[in-house]
Short mmCIF file of C-alpha atoms in Angstrom, two decimals:
data_model
loop_
_atom_site.label_atom_id
_atom_site.label_comp_id
_atom_site.label_asym_id
_atom_site.label_seq_id
_atom_site.Cartn_x
_atom_site.Cartn_y
_atom_site.Cartn_z
CA ASP A 202 -47.48 -88.79 4.48
CA GLN A 203 -44.43 -87.96 2.40
CA GLN A 204 -45.17 -88.85 -1.16
CA VAL A 205 -41.96 -87.35 -2.44
CA LYS A 206 -38.77 -88.00 -0.52
CA GLN A 207 -35.32 -86.53 -0.75
CA ASN A 208 -33.45 -88.51 1.80
CA SER A 209 -30.17 -86.51 1.57
CA PRO A 210 -30.58 -83.13 3.27
CA SER A 211 -27.17 -82.05 1.96
CA LEU A 212 -24.47 -82.91 -0.60
CA SER A 213 -21.03 -81.47 -1.04
CA VAL A 214 -18.97 -81.86 -4.26
CA GLN A 215 -15.83 -80.39 -5.82
CA GLU A 216 -16.12 -77.99 -8.73
CA GLY A 217 -15.89 -79.84 -12.02
CA ARG A 218 -17.18 -83.15 -10.63
CA ILE A 219 -20.62 -84.66 -11.03
CA SER A 220 -23.42 -83.87 -8.62
CA ILE A 221 -26.12 -86.51 -8.22
CA LEU A 222 -29.28 -85.60 -6.37
CA ASN A 223 -31.82 -88.30 -5.66
CA CYS A 224 -35.54 -88.39 -5.21
CA ASP A 225 -38.03 -91.19 -4.47
CA TYR A 226 -41.80 -91.14 -4.69
CA THR A 227 -44.57 -93.42 -3.48
CA ASN A 228 -47.57 -92.41 -5.46
CA SER A 229 -47.69 -94.41 -8.66
CA MET A 230 -50.22 -91.97 -10.14
CA PHE A 231 -47.54 -89.25 -10.51
CA ASP A 232 -46.80 -88.80 -14.19
CA TYR A 233 -44.73 -85.67 -14.35
CA PHE A 234 -41.67 -84.72 -12.44
CA LEU A 235 -39.77 -81.50 -11.98
CA TRP A 236 -36.66 -80.16 -10.34
CA TYR A 237 -36.51 -76.71 -8.87
CA LYS A 238 -33.51 -74.76 -7.63
CA LYS A 239 -33.73 -72.33 -4.81
CA TYR A 240 -31.31 -69.67 -3.58
CA PRO A 241 -31.70 -68.06 -0.13
CA ALA A 242 -34.38 -65.36 0.09
CA GLU A 243 -35.64 -66.22 -3.41
CA GLY A 244 -38.43 -68.37 -4.76
CA PRO A 245 -37.77 -71.73 -6.36
CA THR A 246 -36.90 -71.56 -10.05
CA PHE A 247 -37.71 -74.28 -12.55
CA LEU A 248 -34.73 -76.31 -13.70
CA ILE A 249 -35.82 -79.34 -15.67
CA SER A 250 -38.70 -81.78 -15.96
CA ILE A 251 -39.49 -85.20 -17.26
CA SER A 252 -42.67 -86.97 -18.26
CA SER A 253 -43.31 -90.52 -17.15
CA ILE A 254 -43.20 -91.71 -20.71
CA LYS A 255 -39.51 -90.96 -20.82
CA ASP A 256 -36.55 -92.21 -18.83
CA LYS A 257 -34.12 -89.39 -19.53
CA ASN A 258 -34.19 -85.68 -20.23
CA GLU A 259 -31.12 -83.57 -20.83
CA ASP A 260 -30.63 -79.81 -20.86
CA GLY A 261 -27.09 -78.58 -21.00
CA ARG A 262 -25.22 -79.62 -17.89
CA PHE A 263 -28.44 -80.97 -16.30
CA THR A 264 -29.88 -84.43 -16.89
CA VAL A 265 -32.82 -86.03 -15.10
CA PHE A 266 -33.23 -89.79 -15.07
CA LEU A 267 -36.50 -91.54 -14.25
CA ASN A 268 -36.83 -95.15 -13.13
CA LYS A 269 -40.53 -95.79 -12.87
CA SER A 270 -40.26 -99.33 -11.62
CA ALA A 271 -38.17 -98.17 -8.73
CA LYS A 272 -40.17 -94.92 -8.31
CA HIS A 273 -36.90 -93.09 -8.34
CA LEU A 274 -35.48 -90.09 -10.16
CA SER A 275 -32.18 -88.39 -10.05
CA LEU A 276 -30.71 -85.09 -11.22
CA HIS A 277 -27.16 -85.13 -12.55
CA ILE A 278 -25.17 -81.92 -12.87
CA VAL A 279 -21.99 -82.18 -14.92
CA PRO A 280 -19.67 -80.45 -14.50
CA SER A 281 -20.72 -78.84 -11.17
CA GLN A 282 -19.98 -75.16 -10.73
CA PRO A 283 -19.89 -73.03 -7.51
CA GLY A 284 -22.98 -71.16 -8.82
CA ASP A 285 -24.91 -74.40 -8.66
CA SER A 286 -24.80 -74.20 -4.85
CA ALA A 287 -28.41 -74.00 -3.82
CA VAL A 288 -31.27 -76.11 -2.46
CA TYR A 289 -32.74 -78.46 -5.07
CA PHE A 290 -36.37 -79.56 -4.75
CA CYS A 291 -37.81 -82.55 -6.40
CA ALA A 292 -41.58 -82.22 -7.27
CA ALA A 293 -44.17 -84.45 -8.76
CA MET A 294 -47.57 -83.96 -10.41
CA ARG A 295 -50.36 -86.34 -11.52
CA GLY A 296 -52.70 -85.78 -14.40
CA GLY A 297 -56.07 -84.41 -13.38
CA SER A 298 -54.80 -82.85 -10.22
CA ASN A 299 -55.19 -79.33 -11.46
CA TYR A 300 -51.39 -79.07 -11.70
CA LYS A 301 -50.87 -79.51 -7.99
CA LEU A 302 -47.19 -80.10 -7.23
CA THR A 303 -46.06 -82.30 -4.35
CA PHE A 304 -42.55 -81.30 -3.25
CA GLY A 305 -39.77 -83.12 -1.43
CA LYS A 306 -37.94 -81.44 1.46
CA GLY A 307 -35.04 -80.40 -0.69
CA THR A 308 -31.29 -81.17 -0.79
CA LEU A 309 -28.71 -78.44 -0.14
CA LEU A 310 -25.96 -78.74 -2.77
CA THR A 311 -22.62 -77.11 -2.01
CA VAL A 312 -20.07 -76.97 -4.83
CA ASN A 313 -16.61 -76.19 -3.46
CA PRO A 314 -14.12 -74.33 -5.70
CA ASP B 264 -39.77 -56.49 -14.56
CA THR B 265 -40.64 -59.10 -12.00
CA ALA B 266 -42.81 -61.93 -13.30
CA VAL B 267 -44.45 -62.93 -9.99
CA SER B 268 -44.27 -60.32 -7.28
CA GLN B 269 -45.50 -60.63 -3.77
CA THR B 270 -45.61 -58.09 -0.98
CA PRO B 271 -44.53 -57.69 1.65
CA LYS B 272 -41.28 -59.64 1.72
CA TYR B 273 -41.21 -59.71 5.49
CA LEU B 274 -44.11 -59.47 7.91
CA VAL B 275 -43.81 -59.51 11.67
CA THR B 276 -47.07 -59.33 13.64
CA GLN B 277 -48.64 -60.23 16.89
CA MET B 278 -50.90 -63.19 17.63
CA GLY B 279 -54.54 -62.43 16.97
CA ASN B 280 -53.90 -59.88 14.24
CA ASP B 281 -55.30 -60.05 10.73
CA LYS B 282 -52.91 -59.60 7.83
CA SER B 283 -52.83 -59.87 4.02
CA ILE B 284 -50.19 -60.87 1.53
CA LYS B 285 -50.57 -59.70 -2.04
CA CYS B 286 -49.42 -61.37 -5.23
CA GLU B 287 -49.47 -60.25 -8.86
CA GLN B 288 -48.13 -61.98 -11.98
CA ASN B 289 -47.53 -60.29 -15.36
CA LEU B 290 -47.01 -63.53 -17.32
CA GLY B 291 -50.54 -63.90 -18.53
CA HIS B 292 -50.80 -67.21 -16.77
CA ASP B 293 -54.29 -68.63 -16.06
CA THR B 294 -53.49 -70.40 -12.78
CA MET B 295 -52.10 -69.00 -9.52
CA TYR B 296 -51.19 -70.76 -6.32
CA TRP B 297 -50.25 -70.23 -2.72
CA TYR B 298 -47.69 -72.60 -1.16
CA LYS B 299 -46.44 -72.64 2.39
CA GLN B 300 -42.95 -73.62 3.42
CA ASP B 301 -42.99 -74.54 7.07
CA SER B 302 -40.19 -74.92 9.59
CA LYS B 303 -39.49 -78.45 8.36
CA LYS B 304 -38.87 -76.92 4.89
CA PHE B 305 -41.73 -78.73 3.19
CA LEU B 306 -43.41 -76.69 0.40
CA LYS B 307 -47.07 -77.51 0.57
CA ILE B 308 -49.90 -76.24 -1.60
CA MET B 309 -52.66 -74.28 0.10
CA PHE B 310 -54.81 -72.93 -2.69
CA SER B 311 -55.03 -72.66 -6.44
CA TYR B 312 -57.12 -70.43 -8.66
CA ASN B 313 -57.75 -70.80 -12.35
CA ASN B 314 -59.18 -67.70 -14.07
CA LYS B 315 -60.43 -66.39 -10.69
CA GLU B 316 -62.10 -69.71 -9.80
CA LEU B 317 -60.91 -71.74 -6.80
CA ILE B 318 -59.79 -75.21 -8.03
CA ILE B 319 -57.59 -76.43 -5.14
CA ASN B 320 -58.32 -75.93 -1.48
CA GLU B 321 -56.15 -78.16 0.68
CA THR B 322 -56.80 -78.75 4.39
CA VAL B 323 -56.13 -75.23 5.48
CA PRO B 324 -57.78 -73.52 8.47
CA ASN B 325 -60.63 -71.30 7.41
CA ARG B 326 -58.78 -68.37 8.97
CA PHE B 327 -56.92 -68.38 5.63
CA SER B 328 -58.97 -66.83 2.79
CA PRO B 329 -57.66 -66.40 -0.72
CA LYS B 330 -59.09 -63.68 -2.93
CA SER B 331 -58.60 -63.37 -6.72
CA PRO B 332 -60.01 -60.15 -8.09
CA ASP B 333 -58.70 -60.99 -11.55
CA LYS B 334 -56.51 -63.70 -13.06
CA ALA B 335 -53.32 -61.66 -12.56
CA HIS B 336 -53.83 -61.27 -8.76
CA LEU B 337 -54.18 -63.77 -5.93
CA ASN B 338 -54.15 -62.33 -2.39
CA LEU B 339 -54.08 -64.24 0.88
CA HIS B 340 -55.81 -62.92 3.95
CA ILE B 341 -55.17 -64.49 7.32
CA ASN B 342 -57.41 -63.82 10.33
CA SER B 343 -56.53 -64.30 13.97
CA LEU B 344 -52.90 -65.14 13.35
CA GLU B 345 -51.39 -67.87 15.45
CA LEU B 346 -47.77 -68.75 16.29
CA GLY B 347 -48.01 -71.86 14.05
CA ASP B 348 -48.71 -69.67 11.02
CA SER B 349 -45.11 -68.50 11.04
CA ALA B 350 -43.68 -69.70 7.73
CA VAL B 351 -42.61 -68.55 4.33
CA TYR B 352 -45.50 -68.18 1.90
CA PHE B 353 -44.84 -68.46 -1.84
CA CYS B 354 -47.14 -67.28 -4.58
CA ALA B 355 -46.77 -68.99 -7.98
CA SER B 356 -48.36 -69.04 -11.38
CA SER B 357 -48.46 -71.45 -14.28
CA GLN B 358 -50.00 -71.91 -17.67
CA ALA B 359 -51.79 -75.18 -18.57
CA GLY B 360 -49.38 -77.76 -17.16
CA GLY B 361 -46.21 -75.75 -17.61
CA GLY B 362 -43.71 -75.27 -14.87
CA TYR B 363 -44.49 -72.93 -12.16
CA THR B 364 -43.02 -69.45 -11.75
CA PHE B 365 -42.63 -68.58 -8.11
CA GLY B 366 -42.51 -65.29 -6.28
CA SER B 367 -39.64 -64.58 -3.90
CA GLY B 368 -41.70 -65.42 -0.84
CA THR B 369 -43.12 -63.63 2.21
CA ARG B 370 -41.58 -64.52 5.56
CA LEU B 371 -44.32 -64.27 8.11
CA THR B 372 -43.35 -64.20 11.75
CA VAL B 373 -46.05 -64.29 14.40
CA VAL B 374 -44.94 -63.20 17.89
#
């Protein structure tokens, strides 16, 4: 039962262009969403998050958009840089769950110079 | 100074053996977790401890036993290892709803 889905296993973009990574969820009880970035042989590192009371959160080149009615969120990276090449995991949490995160399968982003 | 460190990084062992993975965090976080990333790349929670108390115990075989001697440590002991236990195991910590900090993972291979 995949409650968090990242339907694109991979994405390739040119340096300087926008990267858009998508995530869908099925559990309407989720109220906090996070994006993690993972390099090979390393643990995931926190990138950006958004609460369900917002529809947008921005941090430098990274912006996360949340569409609650569609149960969809996306991560925008502008401009994309080669160092952004990594696997990006979408994760969701619901209040009262003891901070349990439910992860998607990840999307491998490759930014070409 | 590594925030969440887990050892060993790689572990190759035979079926039927018992092994342990250790995890330590120096962030002062109250909550620690074990996640498993299987061959399909899903990261799934196994256990969570808050101040040495077990608060999350997902559907995990009882061959897996977490131990938290203090809030800075959460070790994972696995008895009678099976081929299907091969995966990457990640330790993580967090503080009251904040984002997790993950360790770099332990790749377990059971042969």
